[in-house]
Amino acid sequence: MCLLDLFNTYVLNLRSPSGLSQLSQNLLNLNTDKTEVIFLGKKEHRFKTATLLGTNGFILADTVKNLGVIIDSDLSFSSHMKLNGDGSDKHPDFHQSIFDDPDVEEPNGRSVAPDEDLPESGPSLRFSKACLKSVFTVFLIFVYLLLTTVAVFLAYQTITDFLEKLNHPVMSVIYKEVDFFPPPGIALYPGKAQLLSCKHYNHNYIPPLVAPGTPEVGDCTMEQVSYVGPFTNQTQQALVVQGPSDVRNKEVIFMQFSLTDAEEDFSAITYMLFAKFGDLALSPDKPAFMMDCEKNYSMWTFSGGFRTWVKMSLVMTSGKKDDAVEFRQESGVVKYNDRRTNITDELFFVVFEWRDPFIQEIKLIVTANPWNSVAILCGVFMALFKAANFAKLSVSWMIRMRKRHLRNRARELNSVT
């Protein structure tokens, strides 16, 4: 009230003769009949100030003209622009945000941040900027939605490819050259046939038979194992022979069998190859060992009256859980010309050797790289986060522009009222 009293006293002194004389001394002439009073500020403040001060004889006006510019109480310059014919679309509170407090009180009591209503140069320019910015924002939102869709599809495709490669590894084959193989085990099931000879030779040379059909002294390491077959549940007699190992010198094993009074229609001897003969020699339970071998390895046969030449190759497969050993073989059969005069039995001949000095190692390789997948997913999620952040800011800006437009319309209606 002190400031209001001071202002009221100043206005009274201004109308007094002493006040006029002071103006004359300063070469200033005041025409009190043409002097108008205008209050600038919010409507509530203007009304309270006019009620407390009064006009003291001056003319109270809503608009005044100074140097050709019409100034209104709201400082919106709407009267000036209407007079010039280019302000029909201008909001009456165009420059209000410059002079308002940081928190603007709206007619409906809502508080507005000071950056919501910024002055601009003209109505057409302001409209074009707002329209262009709105269109550009909508276009960017559409682009980011499209990029978000692509990012989601890329993430799904990355995860799908990773799981597909993880469940279907690629087979890699490596050939490892060696000079000596671990001696394999050759399990023979002769039945009623009798082993006549078993000898080692080198360089694929087997001398001619001196006395075919008669027993000869051999140099092979053998073991006799009796066990119950896992599939037939019958007792089987297996003759296990230590196989060749020196592949560089082309070591071979030549065996001769004789069968008398064959009861079957077809004469053949079954055999089986397993990884290492030493595993059988060191096994505490040899029957159980042979049962496991029969479950895991394949069986082959060679016929009587022929010489069967078996060339072996070793394949080692590394699986997801266990490692497996497999023998692959190539066999050649040659008819034996029996020149004996008194033939009372049937002869079987078989030769075992290594085909080549290479061990074939097969490994299952998972080509899916988890680090690449994680990097791609991190990039995708970062793009999604940025897109969501941009969309949030754009939508909030559009909402703020809408509120600003509604506030300006409300002010126009209040000004007209």
Short mmCIF file of C-alpha atoms in Angstrom, two decimals:
data_model
loop_
_atom_site.label_atom_id
_atom_site.label_comp_id
_atom_site.label_asym_id
_atom_site.label_seq_id
_atom_site.Cartn_x
_atom_site.Cartn_y
_atom_site.Cartn_z
CA MET A 1 0.00 0.00 0.00
CA CYS A 2 2.97 2.31 0.48
CA LEU A 3 3.83 2.16 -3.22
CA LEU A 4 0.18 2.71 -4.19
CA ASP A 5 -0.06 5.75 -1.89
CA LEU A 6 3.15 7.14 -3.35
CA PHE A 7 1.83 6.66 -6.89
CA ASN A 8 -1.50 8.28 -5.98
CA THR A 9 0.31 11.27 -4.41
CA TYR A 10 2.43 11.64 -7.56
CA VAL A 11 -0.65 11.72 -9.78
CA LEU A 12 -2.34 14.36 -7.54
CA ASN A 13 0.79 16.52 -7.58
CA LEU A 14 0.91 16.16 -11.33
CA ARG A 15 -2.52 17.82 -11.64
CA SER A 16 -1.70 20.55 -9.08
CA PRO A 17 -0.36 24.01 -10.16
CA SER A 18 2.96 23.28 -8.51
CA GLY A 19 3.32 20.15 -10.54
CA LEU A 20 2.42 21.97 -13.76
CA SER A 21 4.93 24.67 -12.95
CA GLN A 22 7.63 22.10 -12.53
CA LEU A 23 6.82 20.76 -15.99
CA SER A 24 6.94 24.28 -17.44
CA GLN A 25 10.33 24.84 -15.89
CA ASN A 26 11.55 21.77 -17.73
CA LEU A 27 10.02 23.03 -20.99
CA LEU A 28 7.31 20.38 -20.84
CA ASN A 29 3.62 21.15 -21.41
CA LEU A 30 0.99 18.71 -20.15
CA ASN A 31 -2.52 18.84 -21.54
CA THR A 32 -4.48 17.21 -18.74
CA ASP A 33 -7.63 17.00 -20.86
CA LYS A 34 -5.88 14.71 -23.32
CA THR A 35 -3.88 12.74 -20.75
CA GLU A 36 -5.03 9.13 -20.47
CA VAL A 37 -4.20 6.51 -17.84
CA ILE A 38 -3.60 2.89 -18.81
CA PHE A 39 -2.75 0.03 -16.47
CA LEU A 40 -0.50 -2.71 -17.85
CA GLY A 41 -0.50 -6.21 -16.49
CA LYS A 42 -2.91 -9.01 -15.76
CA LYS A 43 -6.61 -8.28 -15.59
CA GLU A 44 -6.88 -9.15 -11.93
CA HIS A 45 -3.99 -6.84 -11.03
CA ARG A 46 -5.32 -4.02 -13.23
CA PHE A 47 -8.74 -4.20 -11.63
CA LYS A 48 -7.34 -4.10 -8.09
CA THR A 49 -4.97 -1.21 -8.92
CA ALA A 50 -7.69 0.85 -10.59
CA THR A 51 -10.01 0.29 -7.61
CA LEU A 52 -7.39 1.37 -5.07
CA LEU A 53 -5.93 4.34 -6.96
CA GLY A 54 -8.81 5.71 -8.94
CA THR A 55 -8.18 7.95 -11.92
CA ASN A 56 -7.93 11.31 -10.11
CA GLY A 57 -9.61 13.00 -13.01
CA PHE A 58 -7.55 11.43 -15.76
CA ILE A 59 -9.22 9.44 -18.55
CA LEU A 60 -8.96 5.66 -17.91
CA ALA A 61 -8.43 3.85 -21.25
CA ASP A 62 -7.85 0.27 -22.35
CA THR A 63 -5.73 1.38 -25.32
CA VAL A 64 -3.52 4.39 -25.86
CA LYS A 65 -1.60 5.61 -28.90
CA ASN A 66 2.01 6.64 -28.63
CA LEU A 67 4.17 7.53 -31.65
CA GLY A 68 1.74 5.79 -33.97
CA VAL A 69 1.69 2.56 -31.98
CA ILE A 70 -1.53 1.52 -30.23
CA ILE A 71 -0.74 -0.07 -26.88
CA ASP A 72 -3.35 -2.09 -25.00
CA SER A 73 -3.46 -3.19 -21.41
CA ASP A 74 -2.50 -6.76 -22.33
CA LEU A 75 0.44 -5.62 -24.48
CA SER A 76 -0.85 -7.90 -27.23
CA PHE A 77 -0.87 -5.13 -29.86
CA SER A 78 -4.05 -6.66 -31.26
CA SER A 79 -5.70 -3.24 -31.66
CA HIS A 80 -2.70 -1.92 -33.53
CA MET A 81 -2.66 -4.93 -35.89
CA LYS A 82 -6.42 -4.80 -36.45
CA LEU A 83 -6.11 -1.13 -37.32
CA ASN A 84 -3.39 -1.94 -39.88
CA GLY A 85 -5.48 -4.81 -41.31
CA ASP A 86 -2.95 -7.66 -40.77
CA GLY A 87 -3.77 -8.85 -37.29
CA SER A 88 -7.09 -10.66 -37.71
CA ASP A 89 -5.53 -14.03 -37.03
CA LYS A 90 -3.15 -12.86 -34.31
CA HIS A 91 -3.83 -13.97 -30.80
CA PRO A 92 -4.42 -11.05 -28.39
CA ASP A 93 -1.80 -12.32 -25.97
CA PHE A 94 0.89 -12.74 -28.55
CA HIS A 95 3.59 -11.02 -26.46
CA GLN A 96 2.03 -11.85 -23.14
CA SER A 97 4.56 -14.54 -22.24
CA ILE A 98 7.37 -11.97 -22.22
CA PHE A 99 5.85 -10.00 -19.38
CA ASP A 100 4.02 -12.73 -17.50
CA ASP A 101 5.35 -14.46 -14.46
CA PRO A 102 7.20 -17.78 -14.87
CA ASP A 103 4.05 -19.68 -13.94
CA VAL A 104 1.13 -18.30 -15.96
CA GLU A 105 -2.27 -18.63 -14.37
CA GLU A 106 -4.87 -19.59 -16.95
CA PRO A 107 -8.59 -18.68 -16.74
CA ASN A 108 -9.41 -22.24 -15.68
CA GLY A 109 -6.72 -22.17 -12.97
CA ARG A 110 -4.17 -24.31 -14.86
CA SER A 111 -0.49 -23.42 -14.49
CA VAL A 112 1.52 -23.14 -17.72
CA ALA A 113 5.29 -23.25 -18.06
CA PRO A 114 6.89 -20.08 -19.44
CA ASP A 115 8.34 -21.88 -22.47
CA GLU A 116 4.92 -22.88 -23.78
CA ASP A 117 4.08 -19.47 -25.23
CA LEU A 118 6.96 -17.80 -27.05
CA PRO A 119 6.80 -14.62 -29.10
CA GLU A 120 7.15 -14.85 -32.85
CA SER A 121 7.55 -12.39 -35.60
CA GLY A 122 4.16 -12.57 -37.34
CA PRO A 123 0.96 -14.58 -37.63
CA SER A 124 1.66 -16.14 -41.01
CA LEU A 125 5.23 -16.97 -40.11
CA ARG A 126 4.21 -18.43 -36.77
CA PHE A 127 1.48 -20.52 -38.37
CA SER A 128 3.79 -21.81 -41.12
CA LYS A 129 6.50 -22.72 -38.61
CA ALA A 130 4.09 -24.53 -36.32
CA CYS A 131 2.46 -26.36 -39.24
CA LEU A 132 5.79 -27.31 -40.75
CA LYS A 133 7.11 -28.51 -37.42
CA SER A 134 3.98 -30.56 -36.78
CA VAL A 135 4.16 -32.19 -40.21
CA PHE A 136 7.86 -32.86 -39.78
CA THR A 137 7.27 -34.35 -36.32
CA VAL A 138 4.54 -36.66 -37.62
CA PHE A 139 6.81 -37.74 -40.48
CA LEU A 140 9.68 -38.45 -38.08
CA ILE A 141 7.37 -40.45 -35.82
CA PHE A 142 6.31 -42.51 -38.82
CA VAL A 143 9.95 -43.06 -39.82
CA TYR A 144 10.91 -44.09 -36.31
CA LEU A 145 7.96 -46.44 -36.09
CA LEU A 146 9.12 -48.01 -39.34
CA LEU A 147 12.67 -48.29 -38.00
CA THR A 148 11.33 -49.75 -34.77
CA THR A 149 9.47 -52.41 -36.73
CA VAL A 150 12.62 -53.24 -38.68
CA ALA A 151 14.62 -53.38 -35.42
CA VAL A 152 12.12 -55.75 -33.82
CA PHE A 153 12.18 -57.99 -36.90
CA LEU A 154 15.99 -57.93 -36.89
CA ALA A 155 16.08 -58.91 -33.21
CA TYR A 156 13.64 -61.77 -33.82
CA GLN A 157 15.61 -62.96 -36.86
CA THR A 158 18.90 -62.77 -34.93
CA ILE A 159 17.56 -64.85 -32.05
CA THR A 160 15.99 -67.37 -34.46
CA ASP A 161 19.22 -67.77 -36.45
CA PHE A 162 21.24 -68.17 -33.26
CA LEU A 163 18.95 -70.93 -31.97
CA GLU A 164 18.92 -72.62 -35.38
CA LYS A 165 22.72 -72.68 -35.58
CA LEU A 166 22.95 -73.78 -31.96
CA ASN A 167 20.67 -76.78 -32.55
CA HIS A 168 22.19 -77.72 -35.93
CA PRO A 169 25.99 -77.56 -35.73
CA VAL A 170 28.19 -77.86 -38.79
CA MET A 171 30.31 -80.96 -39.33
CA SER A 172 34.04 -80.32 -39.70
CA VAL A 173 36.36 -83.07 -41.02
CA ILE A 174 40.09 -83.08 -40.23
CA TYR A 175 42.60 -85.67 -41.48
CA LYS A 176 45.43 -86.32 -39.05
CA GLU A 177 48.48 -88.16 -40.37
CA VAL A 178 50.17 -90.74 -38.11
CA ASP A 179 52.97 -93.31 -38.37
CA PHE A 180 51.47 -95.83 -35.97
CA PHE A 181 47.88 -96.58 -35.10
CA PRO A 182 46.85 -97.92 -31.70
CA PRO A 183 46.51 -101.69 -32.32
CA PRO A 184 42.80 -102.34 -32.82
CA GLY A 185 40.98 -105.37 -31.50
CA ILE A 186 39.71 -107.92 -34.02
CA ALA A 187 37.03 -110.08 -32.42
CA LEU A 188 36.38 -113.25 -34.44
CA TYR A 189 33.45 -115.62 -33.91
CA PRO A 190 34.62 -118.80 -35.70
CA GLY A 191 31.97 -121.09 -34.28
CA LYS A 192 33.06 -124.63 -35.21
CA ALA A 193 35.90 -123.35 -37.41
CA GLN A 194 39.46 -123.77 -36.21
CA LEU A 195 42.21 -121.15 -36.42
CA LEU A 196 45.15 -122.70 -38.27
CA SER A 197 47.58 -119.77 -38.41
CA CYS A 198 47.88 -116.04 -37.62
CA LYS A 199 51.01 -114.19 -38.76
CA HIS A 200 52.27 -110.60 -39.22
CA TYR A 201 53.80 -109.49 -42.54
CA ASN A 202 55.05 -106.15 -43.88
CA HIS A 203 54.79 -104.34 -47.20
CA ASN A 204 51.66 -106.18 -48.25
CA TYR A 205 53.65 -109.33 -48.98
CA ILE A 206 52.18 -112.70 -48.06
CA PRO A 207 54.30 -115.74 -49.03
CA PRO A 208 52.64 -118.70 -50.78
CA LEU A 209 51.00 -121.32 -48.62
CA VAL A 210 53.24 -124.31 -47.99
CA ALA A 211 50.76 -126.65 -46.41
CA PRO A 212 47.28 -125.24 -46.62
CA GLY A 213 44.80 -126.72 -44.19
CA THR A 214 47.47 -127.65 -41.60
CA PRO A 215 48.14 -125.76 -38.36
CA GLU A 216 51.15 -123.40 -38.29
CA VAL A 217 52.95 -121.50 -35.58
CA GLY A 218 51.78 -117.88 -35.45
CA ASP A 219 53.06 -114.66 -33.87
CA CYS A 220 49.77 -112.90 -33.06
CA THR A 221 48.63 -111.79 -29.60
CA MET A 222 45.23 -113.35 -28.87
CA GLU A 223 42.71 -113.72 -26.07
CA GLN A 224 39.71 -116.01 -25.73
CA VAL A 225 36.62 -114.37 -24.17
CA SER A 226 33.29 -115.99 -23.40
CA TYR A 227 30.28 -113.76 -22.72
CA VAL A 228 26.51 -113.56 -23.15
CA GLY A 229 25.42 -111.73 -26.28
CA PRO A 230 23.40 -108.55 -25.55
CA PHE A 231 20.97 -109.25 -28.38
CA THR A 232 20.75 -113.05 -28.53
CA ASN A 233 21.14 -113.80 -24.77
CA GLN A 234 23.28 -116.77 -25.74
CA THR A 235 26.81 -117.60 -24.74
CA GLN A 236 29.32 -116.60 -27.40
CA GLN A 237 32.99 -117.50 -27.81
CA ALA A 238 35.08 -114.65 -29.16
CA LEU A 239 38.66 -114.97 -30.32
CA VAL A 240 40.18 -111.48 -29.98
CA VAL A 241 43.35 -110.79 -32.01
CA GLN A 242 45.59 -107.74 -31.70
CA GLY A 243 45.44 -105.90 -35.04
CA PRO A 244 48.24 -104.22 -37.08
CA SER A 245 49.69 -100.86 -36.05
CA ASP A 246 52.66 -99.98 -38.33
CA VAL A 247 50.97 -98.18 -41.18
CA ARG A 248 54.19 -96.83 -42.73
CA ASN A 249 55.56 -100.33 -43.32
CA LYS A 250 52.10 -101.55 -44.42
CA GLU A 251 51.86 -104.18 -41.73
CA VAL A 252 49.24 -106.89 -42.40
CA ILE A 253 47.84 -109.81 -40.42
CA PHE A 254 47.08 -113.02 -42.30
CA MET A 255 44.76 -115.61 -40.69
CA GLN A 256 43.71 -119.03 -41.91
CA PHE A 257 40.67 -121.00 -40.65
CA SER A 258 39.42 -124.50 -41.34
CA LEU A 259 35.80 -125.71 -41.04
CA THR A 260 34.83 -129.37 -41.10
CA ASP A 261 31.30 -130.71 -41.44
CA ALA A 262 29.53 -127.38 -41.94
CA GLU A 263 25.88 -127.53 -40.92
CA GLU A 264 24.83 -124.18 -42.41
CA ASP A 265 23.88 -123.63 -46.01
CA PHE A 266 26.33 -120.74 -46.25
CA SER A 267 29.73 -120.84 -44.61
CA ALA A 268 30.98 -117.56 -43.11
CA ILE A 269 32.86 -116.28 -40.08
CA THR A 270 31.70 -113.14 -38.30
CA TYR A 271 34.16 -110.57 -36.99
CA MET A 272 34.04 -107.22 -35.22
CA LEU A 273 36.55 -104.36 -34.96
CA PHE A 274 36.90 -102.17 -31.89
CA ALA A 275 39.17 -99.25 -31.05
CA LYS A 276 42.02 -100.60 -28.92
CA PHE A 277 43.13 -104.10 -28.06
CA GLY A 278 44.83 -102.69 -24.97
CA ASP A 279 41.46 -101.66 -23.51
CA LEU A 280 40.43 -105.32 -23.44
CA ALA A 281 43.75 -106.43 -21.96
CA LEU A 282 43.45 -103.88 -19.14
CA SER A 283 39.75 -104.35 -18.51
CA PRO A 284 38.91 -106.07 -15.17
CA ASP A 285 35.62 -107.38 -16.58
CA LYS A 286 36.32 -108.66 -20.07
CA PRO A 287 32.87 -110.21 -20.73
CA ALA A 288 31.17 -106.91 -19.89
CA PHE A 289 33.69 -105.11 -22.11
CA MET A 290 32.87 -107.37 -25.04
CA MET A 291 29.13 -106.89 -24.47
CA ASP A 292 29.58 -103.11 -24.67
CA CYS A 293 31.66 -103.47 -27.82
CA GLU A 294 29.00 -105.57 -29.50
CA LYS A 295 26.40 -102.94 -28.65
CA ASN A 296 28.43 -100.10 -30.13
CA TYR A 297 30.31 -101.60 -33.09
CA SER A 298 29.20 -103.20 -36.34
CA MET A 299 29.61 -106.82 -37.41
CA TRP A 300 31.03 -108.09 -40.72
CA THR A 301 31.63 -111.52 -42.25
CA PHE A 302 34.03 -113.22 -44.65
CA SER A 303 33.15 -116.38 -46.60
CA GLY A 304 34.87 -119.74 -46.98
CA GLY A 305 36.78 -120.61 -50.13
CA PHE A 306 37.93 -117.05 -50.60
CA ARG A 307 40.68 -114.77 -49.42
CA THR A 308 39.10 -111.61 -48.04
CA TRP A 309 41.41 -108.58 -47.85
CA VAL A 310 40.10 -105.95 -45.38
CA LYS A 311 41.51 -102.41 -45.44
CA MET A 312 40.58 -100.43 -42.36
CA SER A 313 40.30 -96.68 -41.71
CA LEU A 314 39.67 -95.01 -38.36
CA VAL A 315 37.02 -92.30 -37.90
CA MET A 316 36.79 -90.40 -34.61
CA THR A 317 33.66 -88.32 -34.07
CA SER A 318 33.40 -85.67 -31.36
CA GLY A 319 29.74 -85.20 -30.46
CA LYS A 320 27.96 -82.81 -28.13
CA LYS A 321 28.27 -85.19 -25.18
CA ASP A 322 30.45 -88.21 -26.05
CA ASP A 323 33.21 -89.15 -28.46
CA ALA A 324 32.72 -92.11 -30.78
CA VAL A 325 35.16 -94.32 -32.71
CA GLU A 326 34.10 -95.95 -35.95
CA PHE A 327 35.87 -98.29 -38.34
CA ARG A 328 35.29 -97.97 -42.03
CA GLN A 329 36.56 -100.70 -44.26
CA GLU A 330 37.04 -101.70 -47.85
CA SER A 331 37.22 -105.38 -48.66
CA GLY A 332 38.40 -107.31 -51.70
CA VAL A 333 37.51 -110.96 -52.26
CA VAL A 334 39.63 -113.41 -54.28
CA LYS A 335 38.70 -117.07 -54.90
CA TYR A 336 41.06 -119.64 -53.46
CA ASN A 337 42.10 -122.45 -55.77
CA ASP A 338 42.23 -125.49 -53.56
CA ARG A 339 44.73 -128.04 -55.04
CA ARG A 340 44.53 -130.61 -52.28
CA THR A 341 43.59 -134.13 -53.27
CA ASN A 342 41.64 -135.20 -50.23
CA ILE A 343 39.38 -132.26 -49.36
CA THR A 344 37.55 -132.86 -46.12
CA ASP A 345 37.22 -129.30 -44.86
CA GLU A 346 36.64 -125.77 -46.08
CA LEU A 347 39.33 -123.11 -45.74
CA PHE A 348 38.85 -119.42 -44.83
CA PHE A 349 41.48 -116.75 -45.44
CA VAL A 350 41.36 -113.14 -44.21
CA VAL A 351 43.90 -110.29 -44.25
CA PHE A 352 43.69 -107.08 -42.17
CA GLU A 353 45.67 -103.90 -42.83
CA TRP A 354 45.31 -100.11 -42.59
CA ARG A 355 44.17 -98.38 -45.72
CA ASP A 356 46.11 -95.10 -45.24
CA PRO A 357 48.05 -93.27 -42.48
CA PHE A 358 45.25 -90.78 -41.74
CA ILE A 359 42.84 -90.60 -38.85
CA GLN A 360 39.63 -88.90 -39.85
CA GLU A 361 38.43 -86.61 -37.07
CA ILE A 362 34.87 -85.33 -37.33
CA LYS A 363 33.90 -82.47 -35.05
CA LEU A 364 30.60 -80.70 -34.64
CA ILE A 365 31.15 -76.94 -34.72
CA VAL A 366 28.52 -74.47 -33.59
CA THR A 367 28.78 -71.54 -36.01
CA ALA A 368 26.52 -69.32 -33.91
CA ASN A 369 28.65 -66.66 -32.22
CA PRO A 370 26.95 -65.45 -29.03
CA TRP A 371 28.98 -62.24 -28.90
CA ASN A 372 27.83 -61.15 -32.35
CA SER A 373 24.24 -61.89 -31.42
CA VAL A 374 24.55 -59.95 -28.16
CA ALA A 375 26.11 -56.99 -29.98
CA ILE A 376 23.31 -56.94 -32.57
CA LEU A 377 20.66 -57.18 -29.86
CA CYS A 378 22.30 -54.36 -27.89
CA GLY A 379 22.27 -52.17 -30.98
CA VAL A 380 18.65 -53.05 -31.67
CA PHE A 381 17.54 -52.30 -28.12
CA MET A 382 19.49 -49.04 -28.14
CA ALA A 383 17.72 -48.02 -31.35
CA LEU A 384 14.38 -48.96 -29.79
CA PHE A 385 15.18 -46.89 -26.71
CA LYS A 386 16.16 -43.88 -28.81
CA ALA A 387 13.06 -44.25 -30.98
CA ALA A 388 10.82 -44.48 -27.92
CA ASN A 389 12.49 -41.44 -26.36
CA PHE A 390 12.09 -39.41 -29.54
CA ALA A 391 8.46 -40.47 -29.93
CA LYS A 392 7.79 -39.50 -26.33
CA LEU A 393 9.33 -36.04 -26.81
CA SER A 394 7.48 -35.52 -30.08
CA VAL A 395 4.13 -36.50 -28.62
CA SER A 396 4.69 -34.29 -25.58
CA TRP A 397 5.58 -31.40 -27.88
CA MET A 398 2.39 -31.91 -29.91
CA ILE A 399 0.34 -32.04 -26.71
CA ARG A 400 1.99 -28.82 -25.52
CA MET A 401 1.23 -27.13 -28.84
CA ARG A 402 -2.38 -28.24 -28.58
CA LYS A 403 -2.68 -26.83 -25.06
CA ARG A 404 -1.10 -23.61 -26.24
CA HIS A 405 -3.62 -23.33 -29.05
CA LEU A 406 -6.52 -23.93 -26.67
CA ARG A 407 -5.14 -21.35 -24.21
CA ASN A 408 -4.82 -18.74 -26.93
CA ARG A 409 -8.38 -19.36 -28.07
CA ALA A 410 -9.58 -18.97 -24.50
CA ARG A 411 -7.75 -15.66 -24.21
CA GLU A 412 -9.29 -14.44 -27.44
CA LEU A 413 -12.75 -15.28 -26.16
CA ASN A 414 -12.04 -13.53 -22.85
CA SER A 415 -10.78 -10.44 -24.72
CA VAL A 416 -13.92 -10.33 -26.88
CA THR A 417 -16.09 -10.76 -23.80
#
